[in-house]
mmCIF file of C-alpha atoms and ligand atoms in Angstrom:
data_model
loop_
_atom_site.group_PDB
_atom_site.id
_atom_site.type_symbol
_atom_site.label_atom_id
_atom_site.label_comp_id
_atom_site.label_asym_id
_atom_site.label_seq_id
_atom_site.Cartn_x
_atom_site.Cartn_y
_atom_site.Cartn_z
ATOM 1 C CA MET A 1 -10.409 -13.784 -4.843
ATOM 2 C CA ARG A 2 -8.302 -11.418 -4.071
ATOM 3 C CA ARG A 3 -5.122 -10.088 -6.670
ATOM 4 C CA ASN A 4 -1.763 -9.784 -7.089
ATOM 5 C CA ILE A 5 -0.389 -6.361 -6.455
ATOM 6 C CA VAL A 6 2.313 -4.461 -6.935
ATOM 7 C CA ALA A 7 2.402 -0.906 -6.063
ATOM 8 C CA GLY A 8 5.049 1.885 -5.925
ATOM 9 C CA ASN A 9 5.616 4.539 -3.630
ATOM 10 C CA TRP A 10 7.985 6.622 -4.776
ATOM 11 C CA LYS A 11 7.279 9.041 -1.610
ATOM 12 C CA MET A 12 9.433 12.625 -2.243
ATOM 13 C CA ASN A 13 11.057 11.983 -4.384
ATOM 14 C CA LYS A 14 11.862 13.089 -8.052
ATOM 15 C CA LEU A 15 11.580 16.043 -10.436
ATOM 16 C CA PHE A 16 8.823 16.781 -12.459
ATOM 17 C CA SER A 17 11.139 15.991 -15.491
ATOM 18 C CA ASP A 18 13.261 12.293 -13.748
ATOM 19 C CA ALA A 19 9.693 12.114 -13.072
ATOM 20 C CA ASP A 20 8.133 12.177 -16.304
ATOM 21 C CA ASP A 21 11.203 9.686 -17.832
ATOM 22 C CA LEU A 22 10.393 7.538 -14.861
ATOM 23 C CA VAL A 23 6.723 6.699 -15.414
ATOM 24 C CA ASN A 24 6.851 6.213 -19.418
ATOM 25 C CA ALA A 25 10.344 3.796 -18.699
ATOM 26 C CA ILE A 26 7.859 2.607 -16.768
ATOM 27 C CA ALA A 27 5.597 1.661 -18.657
ATOM 28 C CA GLU A 28 7.166 0.773 -21.771
ATOM 29 C CA GLU A 29 9.004 -1.471 -19.932
ATOM 30 C CA LEU A 30 5.238 -2.602 -19.123
ATOM 31 C CA ARG A 31 4.646 -4.175 -22.155
ATOM 32 C CA SER A 32 8.035 -6.919 -22.356
ATOM 33 C CA TYR A 33 6.553 -8.601 -19.751
ATOM 34 C CA ASP A 34 3.296 -10.668 -18.627
ATOM 35 C CA THR A 35 1.551 -9.374 -16.207
ATOM 36 C CA SER A 36 -1.544 -10.583 -16.922
ATOM 37 C CA ASP A 37 -1.693 -11.972 -13.020
ATOM 38 C CA VAL A 38 -0.694 -9.094 -11.199
ATOM 39 C CA ASP A 39 -2.296 -5.028 -11.412
ATOM 40 C CA VAL A 40 0.370 -2.841 -11.042
ATOM 41 C CA ILE A 41 -0.430 0.617 -8.965
ATOM 42 C CA VAL A 42 1.981 3.936 -9.686
ATOM 43 C CA CYS A 43 2.227 6.152 -6.616
ATOM 44 C CA PRO A 44 3.820 9.481 -6.609
ATOM 45 C CA PRO A 45 3.626 12.807 -4.782
ATOM 46 C CA PHE A 46 0.594 15.131 -5.510
ATOM 47 C CA PRO A 47 2.009 17.024 -8.214
ATOM 48 C CA TYR A 48 3.170 14.294 -10.533
ATOM 49 C CA LEU A 49 -0.484 12.102 -10.896
ATOM 50 C CA GLU A 50 -2.432 13.898 -13.480
ATOM 51 C CA LEU A 51 1.363 13.394 -14.879
ATOM 52 C CA VAL A 52 1.108 9.167 -13.905
ATOM 53 C CA SER A 53 -2.329 9.373 -14.410
ATOM 54 C CA ASP A 54 -2.504 10.094 -18.624
ATOM 55 C CA VAL A 55 0.155 8.356 -19.165
ATOM 56 C CA SER A 56 -1.669 4.827 -17.582
ATOM 57 C CA GLU A 57 -4.181 5.170 -19.765
ATOM 58 C CA ASP A 58 -2.577 4.155 -22.858
ATOM 59 C CA GLY A 59 -0.431 1.524 -20.147
ATOM 60 C CA ASP A 60 -1.169 -0.925 -18.421
ATOM 61 C CA PHE A 61 -0.709 0.301 -14.701
ATOM 62 C CA PHE A 62 -2.801 2.418 -12.582
ATOM 63 C CA THR A 63 -1.668 5.662 -11.301
ATOM 64 C CA GLY A 64 -2.783 5.929 -6.782
ATOM 65 C CA ALA A 65 -2.063 8.482 -4.141
ATOM 66 C CA GLN A 66 0.595 8.664 -1.036
ATOM 67 C CA ASN A 67 -2.191 10.205 1.458
ATOM 68 C CA VAL A 68 -5.259 11.961 1.020
ATOM 69 C CA SER A 69 -6.424 14.543 3.474
ATOM 70 C CA LYS A 70 -9.633 13.427 6.307
ATOM 71 C CA PHE A 71 -11.311 16.312 6.063
ATOM 72 C CA GLU A 72 -14.341 16.949 3.078
ATOM 73 C CA ASN A 73 -13.000 20.244 1.742
ATOM 74 C CA GLY A 74 -12.719 24.349 2.289
ATOM 75 C CA ALA A 75 -10.074 25.911 4.395
ATOM 76 C CA TYR A 76 -7.828 23.588 4.501
ATOM 77 C CA THR A 77 -4.532 25.528 3.284
ATOM 78 C CA GLY A 78 -2.032 22.439 2.090
ATOM 79 C CA GLU A 79 -4.235 18.934 2.168
ATOM 80 C CA VAL A 80 -5.922 17.708 -0.973
ATOM 81 C CA SER A 81 -9.188 16.392 -0.795
ATOM 82 C CA ALA A 82 -10.462 12.178 -1.842
ATOM 83 C CA THR A 83 -12.700 14.363 -4.806
ATOM 84 C CA MET A 84 -9.400 15.872 -6.079
ATOM 85 C CA LEU A 85 -8.012 12.877 -6.319
ATOM 86 C CA LYS A 86 -11.158 11.092 -8.031
ATOM 87 C CA SER A 87 -11.156 14.249 -10.655
ATOM 88 C CA LEU A 88 -7.571 12.763 -11.761
ATOM 89 C CA GLY A 89 -7.818 9.635 -12.331
ATOM 90 C CA VAL A 90 -6.321 8.327 -9.187
ATOM 91 C CA ASP A 91 -7.378 4.776 -8.034
ATOM 92 C CA TYR A 92 -6.325 4.196 -5.061
ATOM 93 C CA CYS A 93 -4.394 5.803 -2.584
ATOM 94 C CA ILE A 94 -2.245 4.878 0.489
ATOM 95 C CA VAL A 95 -3.194 5.992 4.183
ATOM 96 C CA GLY A 96 -1.201 5.175 7.467
ATOM 97 C CA HIS A 97 2.539 5.439 6.137
ATOM 98 C CA SER A 98 4.689 4.560 8.719
ATOM 99 C CA GLU A 99 6.064 7.617 7.801
ATOM 100 C CA ARG A 100 3.040 9.460 7.906
ATOM 101 C CA ARG A 101 2.253 8.021 11.339
ATOM 102 C CA LYS A 102 6.077 9.454 12.395
ATOM 103 C CA TYR A 103 6.776 12.464 11.094
ATOM 104 C CA PHE A 104 2.463 14.100 11.086
ATOM 105 C CA LYS A 105 1.358 11.895 13.917
ATOM 106 C CA GLU A 106 -1.004 10.779 12.382
ATOM 107 C CA THR A 107 -3.680 7.631 14.799
ATOM 108 C CA ASN A 108 -5.126 4.998 14.333
ATOM 109 C CA GLN A 109 -8.985 7.212 13.713
ATOM 110 C CA ASP A 110 -7.295 9.772 11.510
ATOM 111 C CA ILE A 111 -6.506 6.328 9.385
ATOM 112 C CA ALA A 112 -10.105 5.729 9.741
ATOM 113 C CA GLN A 113 -11.255 8.839 8.398
ATOM 114 C CA LYS A 114 -9.588 8.660 5.599
ATOM 115 C CA ILE A 115 -9.903 5.177 4.425
ATOM 116 C CA ASP A 116 -14.720 6.395 4.540
ATOM 117 C CA ARG A 117 -12.808 9.587 2.199
ATOM 118 C CA LEU A 118 -11.673 7.432 -0.195
ATOM 119 C CA LEU A 119 -14.275 5.349 -0.554
ATOM 120 C CA ASN A 120 -17.288 7.639 -0.639
ATOM 121 C CA GLU A 121 -15.149 8.367 -3.750
ATOM 122 C CA ASP A 122 -14.203 4.505 -4.889
ATOM 123 C CA ILE A 123 -10.447 4.782 -4.806
ATOM 124 C CA THR A 124 -9.493 1.867 -3.118
ATOM 125 C CA PRO A 125 -7.327 2.499 0.042
ATOM 126 C CA ILE A 126 -4.017 1.003 0.872
ATOM 127 C CA MET A 127 -4.016 0.808 4.603
ATOM 128 C CA CYS A 128 -0.258 0.034 6.244
ATOM 129 C CA VAL A 129 -0.151 -1.343 9.237
ATOM 130 C CA GLY A 130 3.505 -2.186 11.179
ATOM 131 C CA GLU A 131 5.719 -2.629 14.389
ATOM 132 C CA SER A 132 8.290 -0.423 15.246
ATOM 133 C CA LEU A 133 11.585 -2.910 15.777
ATOM 134 C CA ASP A 134 11.154 -2.159 19.958
ATOM 135 C CA GLU A 135 7.447 -3.589 19.460
ATOM 136 C CA ARG A 136 9.046 -6.955 17.619
ATOM 137 C CA GLU A 137 11.696 -7.327 19.935
ATOM 138 C CA SER A 138 9.565 -7.428 22.847
ATOM 139 C CA GLY A 139 7.661 -9.755 21.519
ATOM 140 C CA ARG A 140 4.440 -7.114 21.269
ATOM 141 C CA TYR A 141 4.214 -6.745 16.663
ATOM 142 C CA LEU A 142 1.422 -8.354 16.506
ATOM 143 C CA GLU A 143 -0.495 -6.248 19.912
ATOM 144 C CA VAL A 144 0.360 -3.962 17.648
ATOM 145 C CA ILE A 145 -1.163 -4.927 14.761
ATOM 146 C CA ARG A 146 -3.979 -5.766 15.933
ATOM 147 C CA THR A 147 -4.478 -2.249 17.422
ATOM 148 C CA GLN A 148 -4.212 -0.697 14.193
ATOM 149 C CA ILE A 149 -5.836 -3.408 12.112
ATOM 150 C CA GLU A 150 -8.781 -2.879 14.903
ATOM 151 C CA GLU A 151 -9.234 1.197 15.949
ATOM 152 C CA GLY A 152 -7.816 1.608 11.256
ATOM 153 C CA ILE A 153 -10.111 -0.018 9.626
ATOM 154 C CA PHE A 154 -12.476 -2.458 11.604
ATOM 155 C CA HIS A 155 -15.664 0.210 11.460
ATOM 156 C CA LEU A 156 -16.296 -0.696 8.302
ATOM 157 C CA SER A 157 -18.866 -2.984 6.945
ATOM 158 C CA ALA A 158 -18.480 -6.216 4.714
ATOM 159 C CA ASP A 159 -19.092 -4.656 1.528
ATOM 160 C CA ASP A 160 -15.892 -1.953 2.503
ATOM 161 C CA MET A 161 -13.646 -3.866 4.080
ATOM 162 C CA GLN A 162 -13.457 -6.132 1.044
ATOM 163 C CA ARG A 163 -12.961 -2.672 -1.513
ATOM 164 C CA CYS A 164 -9.467 -2.489 0.888
ATOM 165 C CA ILE A 165 -6.270 -3.390 0.489
ATOM 166 C CA ILE A 166 -3.646 -3.839 3.736
ATOM 167 C CA ALA A 167 0.633 -3.421 3.914
ATOM 168 C CA TYR A 168 1.916 -5.624 6.256
ATOM 169 C CA GLU A 169 5.067 -2.787 6.890
ATOM 170 C CA PRO A 170 8.022 -4.137 9.715
ATOM 171 C CA VAL A 171 9.317 -0.027 10.166
ATOM 172 C CA TRP A 172 12.003 -1.285 11.074
ATOM 173 C CA ALA A 173 11.999 -2.751 7.211
ATOM 174 C CA ILE A 174 11.736 0.360 5.858
ATOM 175 C CA GLY A 175 14.511 2.016 3.572
ATOM 176 C CA THR A 176 17.041 0.016 5.730
ATOM 177 C CA GLY A 177 17.958 -3.135 3.545
ATOM 178 C CA HIS A 178 16.806 -5.754 6.209
ATOM 179 C CA THR A 179 14.192 -7.415 5.037
ATOM 180 C CA ALA A 180 11.422 -9.311 6.926
ATOM 181 C CA THR A 181 12.382 -13.275 6.581
ATOM 182 C CA LYS A 182 9.363 -15.200 4.344
ATOM 183 C CA GLU A 183 8.206 -16.673 7.756
ATOM 184 C CA GLN A 184 7.741 -13.928 10.211
ATOM 185 C CA ALA A 185 6.180 -11.769 7.166
ATOM 186 C CA GLN A 186 4.064 -14.582 6.388
ATOM 187 C CA GLU A 187 3.339 -14.787 10.196
ATOM 188 C CA VAL A 188 1.923 -11.413 10.814
ATOM 189 C CA HIS A 189 0.283 -11.806 7.371
ATOM 190 C CA ALA A 190 -1.653 -14.760 7.707
ATOM 191 C CA PHE A 191 -2.526 -13.311 11.665
ATOM 192 C CA ILE A 192 -3.979 -10.092 9.803
ATOM 193 C CA ARG A 193 -5.873 -12.296 7.889
ATOM 194 C CA ASN A 194 -7.405 -14.631 10.393
ATOM 195 C CA LEU A 195 -8.400 -11.153 12.555
ATOM 196 C CA ILE A 196 -10.612 -10.398 9.163
ATOM 197 C CA ARG A 197 -12.364 -13.901 9.200
ATOM 198 C CA GLU A 198 -13.102 -13.648 12.636
ATOM 199 C CA LYS A 199 -14.359 -10.065 12.766
ATOM 200 C CA TYR A 200 -15.967 -10.762 9.971
ATOM 201 C CA ASN A 201 -16.009 -14.221 7.733
ATOM 202 C CA ASP A 202 -13.255 -16.014 5.444
ATOM 203 C CA ASP A 203 -15.124 -14.544 2.387
ATOM 204 C CA VAL A 204 -14.106 -11.261 3.499
ATOM 205 C CA ALA A 205 -10.767 -12.694 4.585
ATOM 206 C CA GLN A 206 -10.321 -14.074 1.569
ATOM 207 C CA GLU A 207 -11.106 -11.816 -0.660
ATOM 208 C CA VAL A 208 -8.549 -8.702 0.774
ATOM 209 C CA SER A 209 -5.496 -8.229 -1.029
ATOM 210 C CA ILE A 210 -2.293 -7.729 2.100
ATOM 211 C CA LEU A 211 0.812 -7.126 0.628
ATOM 212 C CA TYR A 212 4.487 -6.611 2.129
ATOM 213 C CA GLY A 213 6.483 -3.891 1.926
ATOM 214 C CA GLY A 214 10.402 -3.201 3.758
ATOM 215 C CA SER A 215 13.061 -3.272 1.701
ATOM 216 C CA CYS A 216 11.938 -5.463 -1.169
ATOM 217 C CA ASN A 217 13.528 -6.229 -4.501
ATOM 218 C CA PRO A 218 14.209 -8.067 -7.673
ATOM 219 C CA THR A 219 15.884 -10.728 -4.866
ATOM 220 C CA ASN A 220 13.771 -11.326 -2.678
ATOM 221 C CA ALA A 221 9.924 -10.721 -3.972
ATOM 222 C CA LYS A 222 10.265 -14.422 -5.276
ATOM 223 C CA GLU A 223 10.581 -15.726 -2.436
ATOM 224 C CA LEU A 224 7.937 -13.751 -0.362
ATOM 225 C CA PHE A 225 5.360 -13.307 -2.605
ATOM 226 C CA ALA A 226 4.961 -16.899 -2.954
ATOM 227 C CA MET A 227 4.134 -17.080 0.848
ATOM 228 C CA GLU A 228 0.546 -18.094 1.492
ATOM 229 C CA ASP A 229 -0.944 -14.595 2.693
ATOM 230 C CA ILE A 230 1.496 -12.832 0.964
ATOM 231 C CA ASP A 231 -0.189 -10.382 -2.287
ATOM 232 C CA GLY A 232 2.658 -8.899 -3.248
ATOM 233 C CA GLY A 233 3.933 -5.733 -2.243
ATOM 234 C CA LEU A 234 4.178 -1.904 -0.954
ATOM 235 C CA ILE A 235 7.868 -1.568 -2.640
ATOM 236 C CA GLY A 236 9.399 1.607 -1.540
ATOM 237 C CA GLY A 237 13.162 2.340 -3.422
ATOM 238 C CA ALA A 238 12.978 -0.276 -6.161
ATOM 239 C CA SER A 239 10.668 1.421 -7.274
ATOM 240 C CA LEU A 240 12.649 4.246 -8.508
ATOM 241 C CA LYS A 241 13.997 1.637 -11.132
ATOM 242 C CA HIS A 242 11.959 0.781 -13.998
ATOM 243 C CA LYS A 243 13.614 -2.546 -14.258
ATOM 244 C CA ASP A 244 13.885 -3.365 -10.412
ATOM 245 C CA PHE A 245 10.393 -2.475 -10.609
ATOM 246 C CA ILE A 246 8.618 -4.003 -13.284
ATOM 247 C CA GLU A 247 11.077 -7.906 -12.498
ATOM 248 C CA ILE A 248 9.563 -7.688 -9.255
ATOM 249 C CA ALA A 249 6.031 -7.132 -10.832
ATOM 250 C CA SER A 250 6.658 -10.031 -12.410
ATOM 251 C CA SER A 251 8.244 -12.244 -9.353
ATOM 252 C CA PHE A 252 4.801 -14.035 -8.918
HETATM 253 C C1 PEP B 301 7.872 1.918 1.588
HETATM 254 O O1 PEP B 301 8.062 2.767 2.359
HETATM 255 O O2 PEP B 301 6.176 1.684 2.045
HETATM 256 C C2 PEP B 301 9.176 0.637 1.697
HETATM 257 C C3 PEP B 301 8.306 -0.415 1.664
HETATM 258 O O3 PEP B 301 10.053 0.970 1.063
HETATM 259 P P1 PEP B 301 11.372 0.298 1.268
HETATM 260 O O4 PEP B 301 10.616 0.029 0.373
HETATM 261 O O5 PEP B 301 12.368 0.774 0.546
HETATM 262 O O6 PEP B 301 11.913 -0.042 2.350
#
């Protein structure tokens, strides 16, 4: 059965000493909460992965990366491979975040390749999908999500599909303070789960955790996570404050 998950995406924030303070504060804060029914994941920038991975060994959380190369290894200056991530103790990796789609022109085909690289290394992909404001307002949002899912992840076998996490992140909600309502989020989560059911079967659909991301905070997390098809959150801004992040993680 699918797990509850809260993953913090630090994006391109924090200097090394601040990252050190933050990850240790998260580990400390987690000691006073019962988070047995949730997997907590911390996704720092690449240079801090080893630090976070070291602290996570004695802490009640996992280490995630924010991106991975679609290539295996070799002459790809500036890239970081799935094998490298594995060697640092990384267990999860975000792929296809809307900021990567927008600023780095990542396509659904790139994302599919990245997912394959990660699964080869036994790293769990957290695949992001989501529509723009224009796509929502014109009523095309479900079709956009369908294409992202079909082209990005539906090449997988049923076994591999069950090893993945999907994050629904409406672009208009990311970093804007405009959270999707619980009904808006639930509609898309149920739609995604149904796509998985139609492509594979109900067992697979019930196995895949589907996270919500977009201005999730300690005030709105509880009502979002209470929805039937929302299995947790991918948290940006609020993951940079350890108390807010852990409060969100204990909102189930
Ligand atoms: C994100 O970028 O994945 C995200 C959800 O950001 P925020 O929580 O800041 O909206």
